């Protein structure tokens, strides 16, 4: 086994865990999570098996968009702590063997950022061309609204200086001018600063918008993808194993461009929105067809690059890649009420409530995500099956406080309930008294302990990260089965998407040379005949991971 490679390109076999500091753990009783509270919970993440924590924005902010409207790229929001608190957290995470990455949000700033205030004060300001200004709205775009519920245009009139400024997100988030070399140099400084303090890389927010040049009045002197390649070179010089994980919600053929050419050189990883939406459709239809189609369309990457797969992220579950009819199917099954939907394109619910608390089906979803060719990403609370709080407006519904125990406020904070940043999930079925870390720690078959086993098995199965995948040709449409081959080893991952038990058989290529099959996760019957006929018997929504050994291999599987 090329075991050294699994450490050199650590992101390919990582288990990522995304969290918002302000909703994870409050240490001082003010109702807002903080870095000291996060540090106190680091052993929960270490015990779970997380290898990389992804921090949502913790920088000073005007707090009109949950921290994505940044007012200072070189500090920590005082509500969350200090740079010293961050240093303690990073040191503690490193001691537990956990890397940390953070959101890099440089498509836009807050309109309260000193750069934008200076730009608004005087047209002659040196910061004026750090943003995109036009006398008239250009007919060539950009078009399309990110938040159609809140905005009617991508341009906002600034009365004092008599020009429009560009904003692809909210009007209080003016776009930075990536065509300005001083802006690009500043982004280098920002990334260099945080890596010097101990970050292992960044999740780059809204990458297509960051590289967009529509609306600029003069062409950028550096082609946008060349700039992204330059940023990758910069962070690699500063830290050889640094990661750039991109948010690129585009069709596969367009996502491929953000990795660079066949030699790579831009992003190391991209969050796979295409596969995420295929998972939704496959679950609704109880048919693997959408997953098969998506995998066949998945572009080939440089061997050191990879995909990041997720069941649920911190925004709405976007279904924008589905057809209108397909989207209606998913809405009807997972969020039929209008207040469960958002922007006409997505759902604002978490997995457990969408699947009506069906434990087998919930675990099927996460097994699928962990078994896809790439690295898995968890959103905080998924390890215990947390629900959303639809009383919280918009995308924030899935960002309620972490549920640690059945105590007041779910053990998140000692503050009065009405002083919390956001309310906890209510009710006897999904609230903290029913769903919490403490309640599940000592239940052998709890979601928490099952997730711990899933993570451990995934880490012990680098074939999924580094191997060549192929389909196992079972004829039953409800069975989604993949095979990974790497360094003479084979792993088989089987999922029954249907609500009925399933028996099936096939003859995979080379199966006659397998000497034995060993179960490493899940349950179900399986048999390998001498002629290579492979038979399985899976329960409803069943999961089964197997390791195949060549006949001459006498070494036991883990």
XYZ file of C-alpha atoms in Angstrom:
558
model
C 0.000 0.000 0.000
C 1.275 3.502 -0.867
C 0.611 4.570 2.693
C 2.885 7.625 2.476
C 0.660 9.088 -0.229
C -2.376 8.969 2.044
C -0.630 11.472 4.323
C 0.927 13.669 1.643
C -2.468 14.413 0.072
C -4.357 14.143 3.344
C -7.541 15.766 2.049
C -8.405 12.792 -0.164
C -8.901 10.478 2.815
C -10.033 13.109 5.330
C -13.279 13.322 7.268
C -14.324 16.982 7.331
C -16.610 18.501 9.960
C -18.168 21.905 9.274
C -19.248 24.013 12.241
C -20.201 27.547 13.162
C -18.361 28.671 16.311
C -21.305 30.794 17.473
C -23.719 27.830 17.560
C -21.397 25.102 18.862
C -20.702 25.822 22.555
C -21.046 28.912 24.718
C -18.429 29.111 27.493
C -19.349 32.407 29.165
C -23.138 32.349 29.334
C -23.869 35.176 26.889
C -25.915 32.938 24.576
C -23.322 32.931 21.781
C -20.911 30.099 21.083
C -17.238 30.986 21.276
C -13.752 29.661 20.656
C -13.204 28.704 24.288
C -16.397 26.658 24.148
C -15.324 25.002 20.911
C -11.964 24.104 22.443
C -13.736 22.505 25.402
C -15.581 20.203 22.974
C -12.580 19.202 20.868
C -12.433 15.731 22.394
C -15.943 15.007 21.142
C -14.687 15.588 17.589
C -11.450 13.694 18.177
C -13.377 10.727 19.591
C -15.760 10.825 16.652
C -12.826 10.443 14.270
C -12.936 13.848 12.579
C -9.619 14.674 10.895
C -10.299 18.220 9.664
C -12.540 20.914 11.152
C -13.971 23.468 8.715
C -14.752 26.719 10.520
C -17.446 28.953 9.137
C -16.497 32.667 9.315
C -15.235 33.760 12.728
C -13.920 37.170 11.606
C -15.259 40.575 12.738
C -18.534 41.143 10.941
C -21.492 43.472 10.576
C -23.479 40.280 11.186
C -26.130 40.794 8.539
C -25.307 37.469 6.836
C -24.160 35.139 9.636
C -20.549 36.267 9.407
C -20.179 36.225 5.627
C -20.211 40.048 5.636
C -16.681 40.598 6.914
C -15.379 43.901 8.283
C -11.803 42.777 9.081
C -9.960 39.835 7.492
C -7.205 39.812 10.123
C -9.128 39.406 13.348
C -11.614 37.397 15.398
C -15.141 38.623 16.080
C -15.003 39.798 19.714
C -18.258 37.940 20.458
C -16.358 34.705 19.745
C -13.122 35.468 21.576
C -9.664 36.719 20.699
C -6.763 35.738 18.488
C -5.295 34.190 21.605
C -8.378 31.984 21.988
C -8.045 30.940 18.358
C -4.377 30.060 18.891
C -5.326 27.869 21.872
C -7.982 26.123 19.788
C -5.605 25.492 16.878
C -2.940 24.161 19.248
C -5.450 21.851 20.945
C -6.797 20.570 17.638
C -3.278 19.850 16.419
C -2.554 17.959 19.639
C -5.599 15.762 18.888
C -4.436 15.149 15.319
C -7.072 17.396 13.742
C -6.338 19.903 11.011
C -8.358 23.119 10.716
C -9.464 25.017 7.624
C -11.633 28.148 7.504
C -13.912 29.937 5.103
C -12.122 32.316 2.743
C -14.780 34.893 1.811
C -13.143 37.318 -0.623
C -15.737 37.679 -3.361
C -17.196 40.521 -1.308
C -16.818 42.435 1.935
C -19.333 44.053 4.237
C -20.360 47.571 3.291
C -19.055 48.438 6.776
C -15.509 47.326 5.904
C -13.004 50.212 6.123
C -12.027 49.591 2.492
C -15.566 50.171 1.262
C -16.144 53.109 3.585
C -13.032 54.757 2.167
C -14.192 53.946 -1.366
C -17.553 55.580 -0.645
C -16.045 58.682 0.935
C -14.256 59.912 -2.173
C -14.050 58.861 -5.814
C -10.344 59.639 -5.623
C -9.798 57.219 -2.743
C -7.077 54.599 -3.329
C -9.682 52.019 -2.316
C -12.240 53.135 -4.917
C -11.115 50.599 -7.512
C -11.010 47.814 -4.915
C -14.704 47.534 -5.783
C -16.626 47.556 -9.078
C -18.312 50.861 -9.973
C -20.265 51.881 -13.066
C -22.050 55.064 -14.135
C -24.833 52.983 -15.640
C -25.887 49.350 -15.208
C -24.076 47.504 -18.019
C -26.344 45.595 -20.435
C -23.922 42.655 -20.577
C -24.568 41.680 -16.990
C -23.888 39.943 -14.756
C -27.343 38.415 -14.637
C -29.091 36.137 -12.159
C -29.827 36.797 -8.517
C -28.307 34.682 -5.756
C -31.001 35.767 -3.301
C -34.137 36.515 -5.325
C -36.179 36.854 -2.133
C -34.158 39.868 -1.018
C -32.684 41.535 -4.105
C -33.980 42.728 -7.477
C -30.654 43.743 -9.031
C -26.938 43.003 -8.826
C -26.225 46.745 -8.863
C -26.878 49.261 -6.093
C -26.933 53.016 -6.559
C -24.630 54.992 -4.267
C -26.120 58.462 -4.021
C -23.146 60.262 -2.494
C -20.702 59.404 -5.287
C -23.217 59.022 -8.106
C -22.347 55.508 -9.288
C -23.615 51.941 -9.052
C -21.575 49.273 -7.295
C -21.697 45.539 -8.055
C -22.962 42.989 -5.540
C -23.692 39.424 -6.575
C -25.036 38.632 -3.098
C -26.774 41.116 -0.788
C -26.555 44.862 -1.391
C -24.682 45.192 1.905
C -21.951 42.920 0.446
C -20.186 44.867 -2.326
C -18.035 42.749 -4.642
C -14.285 43.133 -4.549
C -12.597 43.892 -7.876
C -10.546 40.812 -8.644
C -9.150 42.613 -11.679
C -7.208 44.925 -9.361
C -3.720 43.513 -8.631
C -3.706 45.188 -5.210
C -6.843 43.224 -4.278
C -5.202 40.000 -5.417
C -2.083 40.802 -3.400
C -4.245 41.470 -0.337
C -5.888 38.059 -0.690
C -2.409 36.520 -0.679
C -1.657 38.364 2.555
C -4.909 37.188 4.133
C -4.260 33.528 3.361
C -0.624 33.814 4.407
C -1.587 35.403 7.728
C -3.992 32.629 8.730
C -1.720 29.817 7.605
C 1.044 31.365 9.694
C -1.286 31.070 12.695
C -1.905 27.399 11.974
C -4.684 26.898 9.421
C -4.193 24.012 6.992
C -6.078 25.700 4.174
C -9.381 27.217 3.203
C -12.857 26.477 1.963
C -13.130 29.131 -0.747
C -16.573 30.702 -0.772
C -18.485 31.257 -4.048
C -15.534 30.554 -6.341
C -17.332 31.169 -9.681
C -18.415 34.628 -8.482
C -14.930 35.325 -7.162
C -13.463 34.701 -10.622
C -16.242 36.459 -12.503
C -15.184 39.425 -14.654
C -18.610 40.482 -15.954
C -19.333 44.037 -14.939
C -15.692 45.188 -14.933
C -15.217 48.265 -17.082
C -11.704 47.229 -18.110
C -10.424 43.682 -18.739
C -8.429 42.106 -15.925
C -4.736 41.946 -16.727
C -4.628 38.413 -15.341
C -7.035 35.748 -16.592
C -9.162 34.640 -13.581
C -8.128 30.987 -13.690
C -4.491 32.057 -13.918
C -5.074 34.052 -10.736
C -6.592 31.022 -8.990
C -3.577 29.002 -10.100
C -1.343 31.758 -8.712
C -3.187 31.613 -5.361
C -2.671 27.851 -5.229
C 1.050 28.317 -5.893
C 1.242 30.952 -3.157
C -0.368 28.862 -0.424
C 1.678 25.825 -1.472
C 4.872 27.846 -1.106
C 3.780 28.928 2.357
C 2.617 25.457 3.394
C 3.264 22.492 1.141
C 0.190 20.510 2.193
C -2.291 23.409 2.268
C -5.788 22.802 0.924
C -8.079 24.863 -1.283
C -11.578 23.401 -1.100
C -13.922 25.226 -3.449
C -17.638 25.952 -3.390
C -18.411 25.530 -7.101
C -22.079 24.802 -7.729
C -21.931 24.312 -11.501
C -22.391 21.481 -13.972
C -19.540 18.948 -13.928
C -17.938 20.131 -17.163
C -17.702 23.641 -15.707
C -16.536 22.503 -12.260
C -13.607 20.694 -13.912
C -12.138 24.026 -15.049
C -11.673 25.114 -11.443
C -9.282 22.238 -10.764
C -7.089 23.467 -13.601
C -6.093 21.550 -16.688
C -5.277 17.852 -16.659
C -2.217 18.683 -14.584
C -4.292 20.249 -11.823
C -2.867 23.363 -10.269
C -5.969 25.272 -9.104
C -8.373 23.949 -6.452
C -7.446 20.705 -4.670
C -11.073 19.783 -4.015
C -14.595 20.912 -4.852
C -17.813 20.291 -2.964
C -19.861 17.991 -5.203
C -23.257 19.636 -5.607
C -24.104 17.495 -8.634
C -23.746 14.256 -6.693
C -25.568 15.711 -3.699
C -28.631 16.371 -5.841
C -28.388 12.955 -7.496
C -28.501 11.417 -4.006
C -31.760 13.295 -3.321
C -33.381 12.015 -6.501
C -32.161 8.442 -5.987
C -33.567 8.387 -2.441
C -36.966 9.621 -3.573
C -37.190 7.158 -6.458
C -35.526 4.269 -4.587
C -33.586 3.792 -7.802
C -29.821 4.023 -8.345
C -30.207 5.453 -11.845
C -29.537 9.073 -10.880
C -26.345 8.083 -9.032
C -25.129 5.935 -11.913
C -25.761 8.724 -14.405
C -23.964 11.248 -12.177
C -20.914 9.041 -11.651
C -20.614 8.449 -15.374
C -20.634 12.216 -15.921
C -18.073 12.893 -13.160
C -14.879 14.278 -14.727
C -11.497 12.650 -14.275
C -9.218 14.563 -11.906
C -5.499 14.794 -11.292
C -4.558 11.922 -8.912
C -3.846 14.368 -6.065
C -7.179 16.168 -6.384
C -10.534 14.968 -5.103
C -14.228 15.542 -4.511
C -15.873 16.471 -1.216
C -19.262 14.761 -0.734
C -21.937 15.827 1.725
C -25.471 14.907 2.700
C -26.382 18.303 4.102
C -24.510 21.598 4.120
C -25.004 24.856 6.008
C -27.188 26.472 3.330
C -30.432 25.315 1.765
C -30.297 21.859 0.147
C -30.026 23.266 -3.350
C -31.796 21.266 -6.082
C -31.017 23.686 -8.884
C -29.378 21.034 -11.099
C -32.568 18.956 -11.253
C -35.288 19.509 -13.818
C -38.462 21.215 -12.643
C -40.277 17.861 -12.609
C -37.469 16.174 -10.657
C -37.392 19.028 -8.173
C -41.133 18.678 -7.609
C -40.596 14.973 -6.859
C -38.048 15.803 -4.167
C -40.135 18.649 -2.749
C -43.172 16.400 -2.500
C -41.242 13.678 -0.674
C -38.928 15.734 1.567
C -40.518 19.174 1.975
C -44.071 19.478 0.692
C -44.930 22.574 2.718
C -43.978 25.990 1.421
C -42.138 26.967 4.614
C -39.849 23.933 4.130
C -38.656 25.294 0.779
C -36.455 28.222 -0.170
C -35.943 30.288 -3.317
C -38.030 27.770 -5.274
C -34.885 25.674 -5.691
C -34.029 24.143 -2.332
C -35.051 22.717 1.028
C -34.267 24.160 4.442
C -34.564 20.924 6.399
C -32.040 18.432 7.763
C -31.842 14.781 6.722
C -33.574 13.125 9.745
C -36.787 15.122 9.424
C -36.875 14.763 5.641
C -36.697 10.997 6.136
C -39.287 11.094 8.944
C -36.878 9.703 11.527
C -36.362 6.376 9.702
C -33.039 5.277 11.231
C -32.228 2.723 8.532
C -32.808 5.220 5.767
C -30.884 7.978 7.546
C -27.893 5.688 7.968
C -28.188 4.626 4.341
C -27.733 8.276 3.319
C -24.521 8.717 5.296
C -23.117 5.382 4.201
C -23.734 6.488 0.603
C -21.927 9.772 1.141
C -18.954 8.059 2.796
C -18.806 5.417 0.031
C -18.640 7.820 -2.919
C -15.280 8.471 -4.642
C -14.036 11.398 -2.585
C -13.901 12.591 1.026
C -16.984 12.982 3.267
C -18.078 16.249 4.861
C -20.316 16.350 7.940
C -22.257 19.372 9.152
C -22.330 19.783 12.930
C -25.090 17.810 14.618
C -25.377 15.242 11.840
C -23.555 12.729 14.013
C -26.530 12.662 16.403
C -29.325 13.119 13.865
C -30.153 16.729 14.720
C -33.193 18.320 13.110
C -33.728 21.838 11.811
C -35.738 24.597 13.463
C -38.133 26.013 10.874
C -38.972 28.887 13.214
C -35.564 30.348 12.326
C -35.899 32.262 9.039
C -34.381 31.215 5.717
C -31.161 29.238 5.469
C -30.520 29.704 9.184
C -33.068 26.985 10.004
C -30.302 24.345 9.959
C -27.949 26.460 12.088
C -29.585 26.098 15.498
C -27.434 25.473 18.618
C -25.661 22.127 18.969
C -27.515 19.691 21.241
C -25.098 18.346 23.847
C -27.534 17.165 26.537
C -31.135 17.230 27.685
C -30.437 20.165 29.986
C -31.712 23.685 29.381
C -30.669 25.007 25.966
C -29.400 21.539 25.097
C -26.248 22.108 27.154
C -25.168 24.731 24.606
C -25.359 27.710 26.964
C -26.220 28.726 30.522
C -27.897 31.891 29.274
C -31.667 32.362 29.561
C -33.423 30.759 26.622
C -34.532 34.100 25.179
C -30.923 35.341 25.226
C -29.609 32.646 22.856
C -28.264 33.695 19.486
C -30.836 31.324 17.956
C -33.418 29.078 19.597
C -32.746 25.362 20.023
C -34.804 22.788 18.131
C -38.169 22.518 19.933
C -40.440 19.576 20.684
C -40.315 16.167 22.358
C -39.226 14.269 19.244
C -36.321 16.363 17.939
C -35.461 18.646 20.842
C -32.441 18.156 23.152
C -34.308 15.907 25.591
C -34.690 13.350 22.795
C -31.621 14.024 20.631
C -28.272 14.852 22.227
C -24.657 13.749 22.471
C -25.008 12.791 26.126
C -28.080 10.603 25.527
C -26.386 8.708 22.702
C -22.878 8.218 24.053
C -23.776 5.107 26.056
C -26.280 3.586 23.618
C -24.342 1.044 21.540
C -26.659 1.349 18.536
C -27.208 5.114 18.691
C -26.661 7.352 15.687
C -23.574 8.781 17.370
C -21.917 5.404 17.890
C -22.945 4.215 14.439
C -21.408 7.353 12.913
C -18.228 6.724 14.873
C -18.020 3.230 13.358
C -18.725 4.601 9.879
C -15.932 7.162 10.185
C -13.499 4.566 11.505
C -14.270 2.164 8.673
C -13.979 4.926 6.095
C -10.568 5.913 7.429
C -9.504 2.262 7.288
C -10.606 2.063 3.671
C -8.266 4.310 1.651
C -9.278 2.368 -1.441
C -12.310 4.685 -1.651
C -10.093 7.768 -1.681
C -7.297 6.533 -3.923
C -8.629 3.554 -5.871
C -10.232 3.197 -9.282
C -13.990 2.831 -9.000
C -16.303 0.769 -11.155
C -19.915 -0.365 -11.004
C -20.876 -3.829 -9.776
C -23.519 -4.840 -12.332
C -26.446 -6.023 -10.229
C -29.643 -6.033 -12.308
C -31.873 -4.685 -9.532
C -32.406 -0.924 -9.969
C -32.624 -0.385 -6.196
C -29.059 -1.583 -5.647
C -26.253 0.940 -5.873
C -22.984 -0.999 -5.790
C -19.446 0.242 -6.343
C -16.099 -1.482 -6.392
C -12.759 0.170 -5.601
C -9.415 -1.338 -6.657
C -6.110 -0.051 -5.312
C -2.703 -1.671 -4.863
C -4.062 -5.180 -5.407
C -6.906 -4.689 -2.919
C -10.633 -4.453 -3.641
C -13.481 -3.002 -1.605
C -17.174 -3.420 -2.439
C -19.801 -0.963 -1.129
C -23.448 -2.023 -1.519
C -26.625 -0.049 -0.800
C -30.247 -1.061 -1.141
C -32.169 2.142 -1.843
C -35.497 0.335 -1.704
C -37.970 -0.186 1.115
C -38.074 -3.952 0.441
C -35.378 -6.591 1.116
C -33.427 -7.414 -1.995
C -31.704 -10.540 -3.291
C -29.590 -10.337 -6.414
C -26.534 -11.789 -8.133
C -23.994 -10.905 -10.799
C -20.499 -11.828 -12.014
C -18.067 -8.918 -11.493
C -14.913 -8.930 -13.596
C -12.123 -10.802 -11.848
C -14.349 -12.030 -9.014
C -13.307 -15.639 -9.636
C -9.845 -14.676 -8.370
C -11.179 -13.459 -5.031
C -10.398 -15.867 -2.262
C -12.711 -14.457 0.388
C -15.091 -11.639 1.175
C -15.080 -10.066 4.632
C -17.769 -7.733 5.940
C -16.371 -4.468 7.320
C -19.594 -2.470 7.781
C -23.342 -3.041 7.735
C -25.337 -6.226 7.543
C -26.740 -8.626 5.003
C -25.983 -11.966 3.417
C -23.379 -12.494 0.714
C -21.794 -15.432 -1.088
C -19.068 -15.819 -3.673
C -19.173 -18.924 -5.862
C -16.069 -20.486 -7.410
C -17.052 -19.237 -10.844
C -17.159 -15.643 -9.579
C -20.921 -15.388 -9.151
C -21.537 -12.861 -6.406
C -24.864 -13.128 -4.541
C -26.234 -10.701 -1.974
C -29.225 -10.547 0.345
C -29.744 -7.015 1.689
C -32.435 -5.834 4.103
C -34.614 -2.845 3.272
C -32.405 0.254 3.039
C -29.518 -2.060 3.843
C -25.836 -1.197 3.758
C -22.947 -3.616 3.309
C -19.248 -2.875 2.851
C -16.982 -5.817 1.979
C -13.288 -6.332 1.428
C -12.206 -8.857 -1.186
C -8.892 -10.666 -0.919
C -7.063 -12.494 -3.684
C -6.898 -16.257 -3.211
C -3.187 -16.127 -2.434
C -3.570 -13.409 0.219
C -3.576 -14.960 3.656
C -3.601 -11.687 5.556
C -6.810 -11.015 7.464
C -8.847 -7.949 6.749
C -9.255 -5.301 9.409
